[in-house]
XYZ file of C-alpha atoms in Angstrom:
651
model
C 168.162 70.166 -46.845
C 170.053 67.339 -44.583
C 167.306 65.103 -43.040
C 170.083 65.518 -39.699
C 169.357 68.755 -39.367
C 165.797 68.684 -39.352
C 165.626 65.756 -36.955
C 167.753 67.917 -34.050
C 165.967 71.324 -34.917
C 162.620 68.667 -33.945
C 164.063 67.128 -30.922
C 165.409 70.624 -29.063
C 162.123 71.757 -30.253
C 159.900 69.247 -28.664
C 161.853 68.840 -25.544
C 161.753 72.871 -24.921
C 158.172 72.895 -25.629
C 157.852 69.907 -22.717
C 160.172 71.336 -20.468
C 158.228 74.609 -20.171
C 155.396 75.052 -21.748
C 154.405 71.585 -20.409
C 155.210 72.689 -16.784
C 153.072 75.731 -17.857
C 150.070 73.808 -18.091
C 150.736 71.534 -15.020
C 151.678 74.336 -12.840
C 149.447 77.224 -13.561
C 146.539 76.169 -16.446
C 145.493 72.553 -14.973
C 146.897 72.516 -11.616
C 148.259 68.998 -11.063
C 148.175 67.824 -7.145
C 150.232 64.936 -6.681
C 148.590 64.179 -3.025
C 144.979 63.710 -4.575
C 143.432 60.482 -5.058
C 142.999 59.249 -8.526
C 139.958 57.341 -9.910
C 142.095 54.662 -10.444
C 142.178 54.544 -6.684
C 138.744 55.945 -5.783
C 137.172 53.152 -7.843
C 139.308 50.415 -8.338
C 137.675 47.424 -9.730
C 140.224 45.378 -11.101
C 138.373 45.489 -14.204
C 139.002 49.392 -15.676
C 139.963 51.263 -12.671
C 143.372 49.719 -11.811
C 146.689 51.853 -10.384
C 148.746 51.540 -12.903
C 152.621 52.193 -13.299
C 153.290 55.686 -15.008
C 155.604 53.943 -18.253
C 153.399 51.129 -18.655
C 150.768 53.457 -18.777
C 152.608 55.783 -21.052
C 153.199 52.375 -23.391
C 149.457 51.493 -23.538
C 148.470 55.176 -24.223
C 150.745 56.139 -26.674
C 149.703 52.583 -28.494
C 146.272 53.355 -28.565
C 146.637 56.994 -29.340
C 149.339 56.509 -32.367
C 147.466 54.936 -35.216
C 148.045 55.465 -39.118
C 148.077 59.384 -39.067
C 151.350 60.286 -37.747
C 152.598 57.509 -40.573
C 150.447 57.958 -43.170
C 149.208 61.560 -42.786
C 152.730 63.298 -43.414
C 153.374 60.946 -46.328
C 150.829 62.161 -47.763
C 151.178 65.658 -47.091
C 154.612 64.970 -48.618
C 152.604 66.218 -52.012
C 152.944 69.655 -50.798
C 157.030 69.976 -50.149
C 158.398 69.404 -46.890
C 158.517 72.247 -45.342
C 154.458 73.051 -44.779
C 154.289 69.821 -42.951
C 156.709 70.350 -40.752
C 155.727 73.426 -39.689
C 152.447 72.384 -39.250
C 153.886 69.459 -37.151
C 155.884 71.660 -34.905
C 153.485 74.084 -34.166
C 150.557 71.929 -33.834
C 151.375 69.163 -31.897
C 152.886 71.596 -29.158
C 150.090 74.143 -29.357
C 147.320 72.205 -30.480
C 147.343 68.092 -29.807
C 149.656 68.119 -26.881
C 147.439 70.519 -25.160
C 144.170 69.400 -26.065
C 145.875 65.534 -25.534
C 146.642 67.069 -21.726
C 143.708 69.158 -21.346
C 140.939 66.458 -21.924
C 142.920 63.875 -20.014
C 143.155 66.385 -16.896
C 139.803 66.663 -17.035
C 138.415 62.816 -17.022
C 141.206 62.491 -14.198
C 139.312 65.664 -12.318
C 135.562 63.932 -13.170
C 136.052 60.305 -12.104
C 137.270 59.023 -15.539
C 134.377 59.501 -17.144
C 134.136 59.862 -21.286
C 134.023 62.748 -22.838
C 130.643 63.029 -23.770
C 129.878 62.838 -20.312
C 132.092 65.669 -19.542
C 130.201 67.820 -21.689
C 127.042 66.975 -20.496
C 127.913 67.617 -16.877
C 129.224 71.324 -17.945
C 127.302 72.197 -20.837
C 124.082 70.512 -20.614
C 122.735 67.211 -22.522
C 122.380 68.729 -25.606
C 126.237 69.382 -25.679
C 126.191 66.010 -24.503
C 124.130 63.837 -26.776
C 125.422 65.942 -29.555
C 129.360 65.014 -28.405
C 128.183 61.473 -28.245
C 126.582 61.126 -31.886
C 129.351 63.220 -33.322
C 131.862 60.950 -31.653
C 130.196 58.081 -33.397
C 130.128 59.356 -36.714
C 133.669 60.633 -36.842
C 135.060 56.905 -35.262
C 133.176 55.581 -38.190
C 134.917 57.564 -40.959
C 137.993 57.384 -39.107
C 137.698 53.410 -39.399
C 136.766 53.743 -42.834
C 140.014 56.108 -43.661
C 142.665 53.929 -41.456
C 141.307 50.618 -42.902
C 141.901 51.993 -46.513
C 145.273 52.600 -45.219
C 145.918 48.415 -45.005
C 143.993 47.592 -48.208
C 146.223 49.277 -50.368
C 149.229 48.291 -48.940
C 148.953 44.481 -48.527
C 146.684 43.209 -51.484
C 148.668 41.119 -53.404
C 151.363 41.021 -50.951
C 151.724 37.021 -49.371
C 154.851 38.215 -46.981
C 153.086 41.514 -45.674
C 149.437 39.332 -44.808
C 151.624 36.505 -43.725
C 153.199 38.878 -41.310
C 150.028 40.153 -40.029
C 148.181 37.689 -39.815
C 150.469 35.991 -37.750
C 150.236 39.042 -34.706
C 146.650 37.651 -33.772
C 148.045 34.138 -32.326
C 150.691 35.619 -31.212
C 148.740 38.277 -28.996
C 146.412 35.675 -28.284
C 149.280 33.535 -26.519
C 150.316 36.368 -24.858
C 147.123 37.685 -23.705
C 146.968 33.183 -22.251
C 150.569 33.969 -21.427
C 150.384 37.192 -18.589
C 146.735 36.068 -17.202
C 146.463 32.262 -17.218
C 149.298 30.623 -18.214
C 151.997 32.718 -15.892
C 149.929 35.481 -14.789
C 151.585 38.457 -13.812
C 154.726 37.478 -15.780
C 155.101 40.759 -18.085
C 158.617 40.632 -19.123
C 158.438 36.856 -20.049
C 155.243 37.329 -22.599
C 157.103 40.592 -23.730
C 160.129 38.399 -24.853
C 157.729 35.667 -26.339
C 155.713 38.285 -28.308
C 158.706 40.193 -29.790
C 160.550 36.704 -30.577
C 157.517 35.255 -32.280
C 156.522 38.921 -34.093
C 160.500 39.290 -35.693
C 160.248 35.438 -36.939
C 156.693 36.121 -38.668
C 158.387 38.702 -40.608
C 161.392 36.600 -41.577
C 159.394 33.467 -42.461
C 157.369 35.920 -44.595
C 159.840 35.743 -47.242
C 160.120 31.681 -48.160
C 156.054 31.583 -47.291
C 155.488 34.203 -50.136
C 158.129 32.280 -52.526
C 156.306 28.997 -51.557
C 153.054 26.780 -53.070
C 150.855 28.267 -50.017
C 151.854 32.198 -51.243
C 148.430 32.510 -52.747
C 146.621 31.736 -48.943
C 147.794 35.315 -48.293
C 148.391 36.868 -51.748
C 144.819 38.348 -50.987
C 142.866 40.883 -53.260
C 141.354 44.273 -52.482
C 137.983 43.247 -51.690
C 138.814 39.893 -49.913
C 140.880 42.621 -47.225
C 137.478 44.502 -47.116
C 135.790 42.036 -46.131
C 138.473 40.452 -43.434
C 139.866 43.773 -41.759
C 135.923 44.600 -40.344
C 136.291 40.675 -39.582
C 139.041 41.459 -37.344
C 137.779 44.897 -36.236
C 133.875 43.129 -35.677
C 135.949 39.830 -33.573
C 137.942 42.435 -31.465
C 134.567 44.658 -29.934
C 133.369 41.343 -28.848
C 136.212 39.475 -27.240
C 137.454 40.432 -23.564
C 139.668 43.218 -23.682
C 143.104 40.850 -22.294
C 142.516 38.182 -24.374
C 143.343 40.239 -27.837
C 143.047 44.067 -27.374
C 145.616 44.788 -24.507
C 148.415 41.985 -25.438
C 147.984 43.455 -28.908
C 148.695 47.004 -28.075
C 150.948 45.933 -25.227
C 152.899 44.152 -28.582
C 152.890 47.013 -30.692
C 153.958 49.897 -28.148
C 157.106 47.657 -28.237
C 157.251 47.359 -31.867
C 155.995 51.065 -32.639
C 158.966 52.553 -30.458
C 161.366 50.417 -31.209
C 161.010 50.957 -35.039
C 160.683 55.035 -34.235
C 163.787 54.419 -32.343
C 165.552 52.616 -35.255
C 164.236 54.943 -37.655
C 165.884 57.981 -35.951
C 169.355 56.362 -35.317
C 169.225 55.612 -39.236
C 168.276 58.835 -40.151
C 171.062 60.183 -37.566
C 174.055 57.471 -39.417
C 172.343 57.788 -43.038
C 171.173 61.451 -42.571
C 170.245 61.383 -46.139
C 169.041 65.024 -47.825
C 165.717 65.959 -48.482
C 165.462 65.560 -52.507
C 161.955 66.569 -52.197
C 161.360 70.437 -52.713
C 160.707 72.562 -49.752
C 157.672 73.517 -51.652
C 156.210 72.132 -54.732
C 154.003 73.120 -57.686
C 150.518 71.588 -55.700
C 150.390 74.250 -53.064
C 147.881 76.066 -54.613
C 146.048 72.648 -55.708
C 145.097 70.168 -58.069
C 147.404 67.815 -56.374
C 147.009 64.096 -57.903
C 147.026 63.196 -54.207
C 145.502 65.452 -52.238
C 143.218 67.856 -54.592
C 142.802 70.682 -52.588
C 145.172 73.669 -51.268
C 148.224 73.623 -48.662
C 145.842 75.167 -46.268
C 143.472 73.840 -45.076
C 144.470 70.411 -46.564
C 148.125 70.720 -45.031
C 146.579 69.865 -41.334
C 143.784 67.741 -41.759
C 145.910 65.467 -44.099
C 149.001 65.142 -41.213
C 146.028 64.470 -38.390
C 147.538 62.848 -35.643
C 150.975 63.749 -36.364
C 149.687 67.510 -34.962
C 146.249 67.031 -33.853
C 143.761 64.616 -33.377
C 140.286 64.604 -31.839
C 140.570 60.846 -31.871
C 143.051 61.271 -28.762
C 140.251 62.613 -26.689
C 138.524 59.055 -26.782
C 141.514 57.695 -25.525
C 142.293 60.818 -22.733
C 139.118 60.505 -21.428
C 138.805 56.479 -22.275
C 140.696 53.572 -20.516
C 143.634 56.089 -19.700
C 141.979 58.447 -16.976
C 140.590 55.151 -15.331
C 144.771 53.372 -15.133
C 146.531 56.837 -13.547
C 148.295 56.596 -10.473
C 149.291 59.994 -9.996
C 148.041 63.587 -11.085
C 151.678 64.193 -11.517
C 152.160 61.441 -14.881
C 149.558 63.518 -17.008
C 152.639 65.777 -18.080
C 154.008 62.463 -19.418
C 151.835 60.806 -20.693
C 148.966 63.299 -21.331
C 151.478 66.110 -23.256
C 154.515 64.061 -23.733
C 153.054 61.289 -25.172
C 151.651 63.935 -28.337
C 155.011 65.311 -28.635
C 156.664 61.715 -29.166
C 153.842 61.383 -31.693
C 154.813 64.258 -33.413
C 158.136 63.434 -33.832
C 156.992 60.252 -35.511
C 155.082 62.091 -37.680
C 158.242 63.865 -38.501
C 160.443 61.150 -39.159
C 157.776 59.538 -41.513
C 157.758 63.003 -43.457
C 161.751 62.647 -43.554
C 161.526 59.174 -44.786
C 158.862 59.783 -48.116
C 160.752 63.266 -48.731
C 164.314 61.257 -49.123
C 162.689 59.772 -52.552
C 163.031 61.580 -55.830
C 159.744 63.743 -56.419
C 159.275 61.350 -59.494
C 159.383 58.274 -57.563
C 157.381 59.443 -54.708
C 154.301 60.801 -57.294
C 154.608 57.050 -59.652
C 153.727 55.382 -56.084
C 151.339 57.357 -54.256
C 149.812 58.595 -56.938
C 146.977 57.085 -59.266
C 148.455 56.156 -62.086
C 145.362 57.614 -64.078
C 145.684 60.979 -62.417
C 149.810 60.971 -62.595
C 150.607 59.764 -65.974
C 154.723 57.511 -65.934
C 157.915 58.504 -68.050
C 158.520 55.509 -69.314
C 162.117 55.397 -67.527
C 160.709 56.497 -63.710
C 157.769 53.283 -64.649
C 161.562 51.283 -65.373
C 163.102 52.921 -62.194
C 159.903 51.757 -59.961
C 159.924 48.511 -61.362
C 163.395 48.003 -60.412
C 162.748 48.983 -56.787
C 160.165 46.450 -56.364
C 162.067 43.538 -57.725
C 164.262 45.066 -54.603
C 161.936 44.957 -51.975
C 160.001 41.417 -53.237
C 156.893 42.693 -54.901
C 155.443 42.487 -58.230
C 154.821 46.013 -58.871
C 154.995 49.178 -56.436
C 153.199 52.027 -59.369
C 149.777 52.875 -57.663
C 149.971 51.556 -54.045
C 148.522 55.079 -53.353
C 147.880 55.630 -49.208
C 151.152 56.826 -48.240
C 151.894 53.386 -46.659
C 153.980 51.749 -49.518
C 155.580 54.909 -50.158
C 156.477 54.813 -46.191
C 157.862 51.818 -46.546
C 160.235 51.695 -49.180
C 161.774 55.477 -48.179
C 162.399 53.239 -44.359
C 163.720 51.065 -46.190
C 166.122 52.283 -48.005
C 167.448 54.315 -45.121
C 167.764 51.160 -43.346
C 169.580 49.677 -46.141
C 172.590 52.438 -45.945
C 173.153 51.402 -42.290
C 176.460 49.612 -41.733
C 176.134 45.884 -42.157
C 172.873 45.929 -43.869
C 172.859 45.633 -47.673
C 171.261 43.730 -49.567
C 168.138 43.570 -46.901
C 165.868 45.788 -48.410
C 162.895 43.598 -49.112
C 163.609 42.686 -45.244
C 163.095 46.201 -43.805
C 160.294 47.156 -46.481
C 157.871 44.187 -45.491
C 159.481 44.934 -41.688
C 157.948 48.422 -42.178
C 154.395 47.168 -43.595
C 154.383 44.953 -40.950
C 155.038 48.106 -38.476
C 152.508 50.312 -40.240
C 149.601 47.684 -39.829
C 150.609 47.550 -36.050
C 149.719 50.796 -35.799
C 146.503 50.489 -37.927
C 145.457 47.547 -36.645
C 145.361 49.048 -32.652
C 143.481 51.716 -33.793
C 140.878 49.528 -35.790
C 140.217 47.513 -32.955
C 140.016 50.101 -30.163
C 137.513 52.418 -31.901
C 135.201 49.703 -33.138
C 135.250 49.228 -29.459
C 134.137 52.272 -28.562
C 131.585 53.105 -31.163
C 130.238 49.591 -29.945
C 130.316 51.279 -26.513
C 128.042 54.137 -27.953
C 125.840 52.437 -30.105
C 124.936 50.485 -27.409
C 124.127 53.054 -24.514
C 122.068 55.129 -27.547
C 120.014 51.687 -27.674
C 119.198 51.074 -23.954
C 116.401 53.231 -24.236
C 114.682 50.810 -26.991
C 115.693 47.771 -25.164
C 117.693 47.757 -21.898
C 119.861 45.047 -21.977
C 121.378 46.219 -24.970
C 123.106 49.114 -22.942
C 125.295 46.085 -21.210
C 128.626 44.650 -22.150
C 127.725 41.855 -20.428
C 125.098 40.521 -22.775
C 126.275 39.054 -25.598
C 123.598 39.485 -27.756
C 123.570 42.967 -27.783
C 127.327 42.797 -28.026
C 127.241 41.197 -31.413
C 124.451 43.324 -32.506
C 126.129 46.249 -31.973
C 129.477 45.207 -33.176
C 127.981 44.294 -36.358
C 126.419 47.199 -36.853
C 129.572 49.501 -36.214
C 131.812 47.071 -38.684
C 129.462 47.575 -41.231
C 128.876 50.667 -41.269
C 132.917 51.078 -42.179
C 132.953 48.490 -44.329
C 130.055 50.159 -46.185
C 132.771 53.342 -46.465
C 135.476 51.236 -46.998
C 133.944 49.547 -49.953
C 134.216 51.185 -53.154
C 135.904 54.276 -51.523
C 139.375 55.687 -52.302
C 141.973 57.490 -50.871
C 141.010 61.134 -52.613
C 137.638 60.355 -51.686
C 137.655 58.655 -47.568
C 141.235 60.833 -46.174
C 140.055 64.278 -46.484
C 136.383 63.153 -44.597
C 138.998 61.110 -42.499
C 141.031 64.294 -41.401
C 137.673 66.241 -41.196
C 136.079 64.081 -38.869
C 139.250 63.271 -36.802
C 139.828 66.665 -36.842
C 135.979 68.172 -36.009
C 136.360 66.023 -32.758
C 139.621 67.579 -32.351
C 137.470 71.119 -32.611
C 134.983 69.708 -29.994
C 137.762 68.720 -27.497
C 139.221 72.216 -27.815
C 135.896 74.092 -26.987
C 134.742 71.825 -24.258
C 138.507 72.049 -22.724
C 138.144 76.182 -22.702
C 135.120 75.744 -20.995
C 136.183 73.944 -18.036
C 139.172 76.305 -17.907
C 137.007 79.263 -17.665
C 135.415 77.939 -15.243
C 137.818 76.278 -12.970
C 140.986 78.169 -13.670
C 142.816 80.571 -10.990
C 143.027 82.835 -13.796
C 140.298 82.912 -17.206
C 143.498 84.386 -19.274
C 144.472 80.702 -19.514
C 141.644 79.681 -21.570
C 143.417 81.205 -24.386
C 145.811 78.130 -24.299
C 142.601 75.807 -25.635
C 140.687 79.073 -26.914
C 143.391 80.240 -29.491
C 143.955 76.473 -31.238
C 140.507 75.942 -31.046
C 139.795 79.367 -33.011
C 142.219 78.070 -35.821
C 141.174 74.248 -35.616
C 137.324 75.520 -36.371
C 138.281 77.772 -39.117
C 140.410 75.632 -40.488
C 137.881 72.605 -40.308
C 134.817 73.834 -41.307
C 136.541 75.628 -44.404
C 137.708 71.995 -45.830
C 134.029 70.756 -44.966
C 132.644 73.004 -47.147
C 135.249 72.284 -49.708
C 134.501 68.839 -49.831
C 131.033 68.648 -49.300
C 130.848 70.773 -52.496
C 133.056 69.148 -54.478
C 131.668 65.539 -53.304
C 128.034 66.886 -54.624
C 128.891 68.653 -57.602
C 131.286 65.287 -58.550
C 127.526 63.691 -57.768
C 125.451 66.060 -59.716
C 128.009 65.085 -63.027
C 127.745 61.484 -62.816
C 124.031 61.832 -62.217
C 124.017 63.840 -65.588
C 125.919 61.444 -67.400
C 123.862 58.700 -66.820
C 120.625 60.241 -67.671
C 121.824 61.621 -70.997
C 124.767 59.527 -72.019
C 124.568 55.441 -73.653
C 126.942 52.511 -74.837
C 130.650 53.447 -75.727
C 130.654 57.322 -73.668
C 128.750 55.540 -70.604
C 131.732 53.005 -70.358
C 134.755 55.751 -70.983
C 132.864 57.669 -67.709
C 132.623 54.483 -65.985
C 136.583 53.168 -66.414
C 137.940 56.258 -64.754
C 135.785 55.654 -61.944
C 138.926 53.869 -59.671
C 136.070 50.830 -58.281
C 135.215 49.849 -61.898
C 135.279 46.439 -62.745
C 135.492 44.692 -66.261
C 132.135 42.816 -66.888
C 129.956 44.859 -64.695
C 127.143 47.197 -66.275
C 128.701 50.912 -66.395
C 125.649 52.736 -65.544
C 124.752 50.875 -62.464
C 128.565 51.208 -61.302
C 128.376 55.099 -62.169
C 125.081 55.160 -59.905
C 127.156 53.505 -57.498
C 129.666 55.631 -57.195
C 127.235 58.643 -56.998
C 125.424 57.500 -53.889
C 128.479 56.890 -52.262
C 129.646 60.911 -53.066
C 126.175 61.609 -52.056
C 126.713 59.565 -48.318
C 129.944 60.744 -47.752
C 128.496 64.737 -48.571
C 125.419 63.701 -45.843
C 128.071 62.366 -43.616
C 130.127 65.491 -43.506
C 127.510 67.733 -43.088
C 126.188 65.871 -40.256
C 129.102 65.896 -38.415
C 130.234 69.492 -38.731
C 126.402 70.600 -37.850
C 126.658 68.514 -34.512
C 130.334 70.445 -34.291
C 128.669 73.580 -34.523
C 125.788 73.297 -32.064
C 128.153 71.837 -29.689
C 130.342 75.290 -30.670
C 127.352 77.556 -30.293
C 126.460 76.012 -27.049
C 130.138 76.581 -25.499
C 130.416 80.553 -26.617
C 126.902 80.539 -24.594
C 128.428 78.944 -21.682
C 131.623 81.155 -22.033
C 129.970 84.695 -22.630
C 127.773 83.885 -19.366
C 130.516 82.963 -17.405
C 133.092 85.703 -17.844
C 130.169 88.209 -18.050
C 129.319 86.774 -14.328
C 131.421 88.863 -11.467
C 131.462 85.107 -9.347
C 132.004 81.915 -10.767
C 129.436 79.207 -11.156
C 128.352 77.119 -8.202
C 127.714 73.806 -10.302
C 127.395 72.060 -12.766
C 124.871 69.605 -14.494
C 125.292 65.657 -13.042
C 124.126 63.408 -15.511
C 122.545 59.916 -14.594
C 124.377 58.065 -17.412
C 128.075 57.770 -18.744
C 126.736 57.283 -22.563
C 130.324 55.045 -22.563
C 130.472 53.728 -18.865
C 127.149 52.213 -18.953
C 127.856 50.275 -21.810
C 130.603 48.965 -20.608
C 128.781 47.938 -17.450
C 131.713 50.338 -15.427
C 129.211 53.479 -14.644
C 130.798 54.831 -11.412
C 128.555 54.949 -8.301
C 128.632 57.948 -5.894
């Protein structure tokens, strides 16, 4: 299939899903009243609550909202053929993320900006709520763990790609200097310095990773382990315009631009699609993804269709910036739908490889054995693109990468520049990580610390700084504990199962407030039916894994009780965190626990989905068996995020 093709049937479809069913939900589901005062307005502090314009607003949100899934998810996915994902990409971001995006952002908008777990408290009770607010904790911690993973595997033992990244944190801290002390207010000029100073990182990357300083940033696996929670821990405790906001203000600039560049290629180039439309892994055993097409198919893409994380964000620091009821159609639905469509071209870009090439780089190369001639045709490609070897670099990020690349490398004028555009591409990729990393450590921070005011009340404030780095530490290493010794078969699918069981959450407490607030119930199906399928979908994979993670448990448990010597080391080498020189049963034990965690993980998280479930139905059965509607609803004393951030609103 032509890649051209594709791309337009994506765009007519995305901007005929905006143009109406969009309006739908503005006009009739969530009416939107342009005259009403926003909590931007109502509460303006200067600090959260600040009017702000509707594209710069669209910019930040779309920054913090796009991390690694709409990159990395459909690569991925890539395992099954093109054509499930983008189906599932179509249909899901319009029906499913877009709505739920919209939905959740209406209703912080409606109740003061508040977070979502206080939303569900004041409609469901504090059971709902405290249960939203733990969930949301564990999910942003697997989430962290998955996206982080993400970054590992692409830059160790890459000098240009750290080089490159590295050098975005002076550079957003100038800017951040730049638009509030330096030349405050000046937007545009930081804009130009941070763009400038971003493109020359990535071309000094090349003679820096060539030079006698390449092995500063030619870092290993575990040395990124250890500095990416660095970065994530540094981030929570820093003032939000000093690194957080120039940084996504950066990247919203870099992430469109690419996208941008990225379709124009794809419109010149329009390469075909070697990969199949379906492929021999449907049914499972994939060397990528073990499981089947569905459910696997949607919680591997993630935020390409759906994503629960998105609610943090609707109901986060974007509620508290809108100007106008009328820009949630932008930047609430639209914003999704652009996301899609990045999710699309990324799928594009890993299906224009050859099915050989694709597997000998995302794959393990213990799970995906090399003809000795595709091992010869890999090599040669990462002579091209200035790295030592590409066989392995599983993650979907690499694979990304080099199918940009070459696409880029077929435009007019630009051969010969592929190890430009691949370590251009990495650099783009960690962008996107990196915004996410250090927004949701954030936020769990946030939670972590309103969960310990009752202990010890000063913790509950952003404003005290030892409770700020107590928390923060406590969020980063809980992710780094994930992050350590997992793998991509083992942290994606608990990644897109946690990002995805918020995404369920979301969906039921969004039907609720339609039922209840809605000029006519019948609209609830537009949350109701995606939810329905979301849950399903969700808690079938949970149980999946959650078996599979404790009966892989159970085996290496066995082995070490009953085997010794030679058979204990064989067990131990295919275990992907082995190390020469360490003792094989202790690393086998190793690896067990962490199986065992990441079982006790899941099952925590889709128990808390399920009460929080059980308790909407409850709410929904009493309220459409009730001839009027409800006269209230439960006011909670605390914002389990707004306290913590020292912003609760005052009536």
């Amino acid at each position: 299939m032509n890649s051209l093709t594709l791309l337009i049937i994506a765009l007519c479809t995305f901007a005929l899903a905006y143009r109406y069913y969009g309006a739908f939900l503005a006009a009739k589901v969530a009416v939107l009243d342009p005259k009403k005062a926003t909590p931007a307005f109502e509460f303006r502090d200067g600090k959260d609550y600040h009017p702000t314009n509707k594209w710069v607003l669209f910019g930040h949100h779309f920054a913090a909202i796009a991390g690694a899934g709409p990159l990395v998810g459909p690569v991925l996915a890539a395992q099954y053929g093109y054509m499930p994902g983008v189906l599932w990409i179509l249909i899901g971001a319009i029906f499913a993320g877009a709505v739920q995006d919209y939905i959740i952002l209406y209703a912080s908008v409606r109740n003061k900006g508040e977070s979502i777990s206080k939303i569900a408290e004041r409609h469901l009770g504090p059971v709902a709520g405290w249960c939203t607010a733990f969930a949301v904790l564990f999910i942003i911690i697997v989430a962290l763990a998955g996206l982080a993973m993400v970054v590992v595997n692409a830059l160790h033992e890459s000098a240009w790609g750290v080089f490159t990244i590295a050098c975005s944190v002076p550079i957003a801290f100038l800017m951040g200097q730049w638009m509030y002390k330096i030349r405050p207010g000046k937007v545009a000029e930081a804009s130009v310095i941070g763009v400038v100073l971003l493109l020359i990182g990535v071309l000094a990357g090349h003679p820096v990773s060539q030079s006698h300083i390449a092995s500063w940033f030619s870092l290993s696996k575990e040395t990124l382990e250890v500095a990416l929670p660095t970065y994530g821990f540094i981030a929570a405790i820093l003032p939000v315009w000093m690194l957080l906001c120039p940084r996504d203000y950066l990247s919203t600039y870099m992430k469109l631009g690419t996208v941008a560049l990225l379709a124009i290629g794809i419109l010149f180039v329009h390469p075909s699609l070697v990969m199949p439309a379906t492929t021999k892994y449907i049914h499972g055993g994939g060397p990528i993804i073990p499981g089947p097409v569905w459910p696997y198919v949607c919680l591997t893409i993630a935020c390409g269709a759906i994503s629960g994380f998105h609610a943090l964000i609707g109901s986060g620091t974007t509620p508290k910036m809108i100007s106008n009821e009328a820009d949630i159609k932008p930047i609430g639905y639209g914003a999704m739908l652009v996301e899609g469509f990045v999710g699309l071209l990324a799928l594009v870009a890993a299906c224009t490889l050859p099915q050989a090439h694709y597997f000998a780089i995302n794959a393990d190369p213990a799970k995906f054995p090399l003809a000795q001639g595709v091992a010869s045709q890999v090599g040669a490609i990462a002579r091209e693109v200035g790295e030592k070897t590409l066989i392995g670099r599983t993650g979907g990020s690499v694979t990304l990468a080099v199918g940009m690349a070459k696409i880029f490398d077929n435009l007019p004028g630009m051969k010969g520049m592929m190890s430009y555009w691949y370590h251009f591409a990495i650099m783009f990729e960690a962008l996107f990580i990196l915004t996410t990393i250090d927004t949701g450590t954030r936020v769990a921070r946030f939670i972590v610390q309103e969960m310990l005011r009752p202990v010890y009340k000063p913790l509950g404030k952003g404003t005290w700084l030892p409770g700020v780095i107590v928390t923060s530490f406590a969020v980063t290493y809980s992710w780094f504990y994930l992050l350590r010794g997992g793998t991509v078969n083992s942290i994606w699918p608990m990644f897109g199962i946690a990002n995805q069981l918020l995404g369920v959450i979301a969906l039921a407490i969004g039907t609720t407030l339609i039922i209840r607030k809605s000029a006519k119930r019948v609209y609830a199906l537009t949350t109701f039916i995606p939810f329905v399928f979301m849950a399903v979908t969700v808690i079938t994979s949970g149980a999946q894994y959650t078996g599979k993670q404790l009966g892989d448990a159970g085996t290496l448990a066995t082995v070490v009780a009953t085997q010794q010597g030679p058979a204990l080391t064989q067990v131990a080498e295919k275990l992907p965190t082995y190390k020469l020189g360490t003792d094989p049963a202790k690393a086998i034990t190793q690896a067990k626990g962490r199986m065992q965690v990441n079982a006790f993980l899941t099952i925590v998280m889709m128990l808390l989905t399920t009460i929080i479930c059980l308790d909407c139905t409850n709410k929904w059965i009493r309220t459409l068996c009730c001839p009027t509607r409800p006269s209230g609803e439960t006011d909670p004393d605390r914002d389990l995020m707004g306290l913590a951030e020292g912003t609760e609103i005052k009536e």
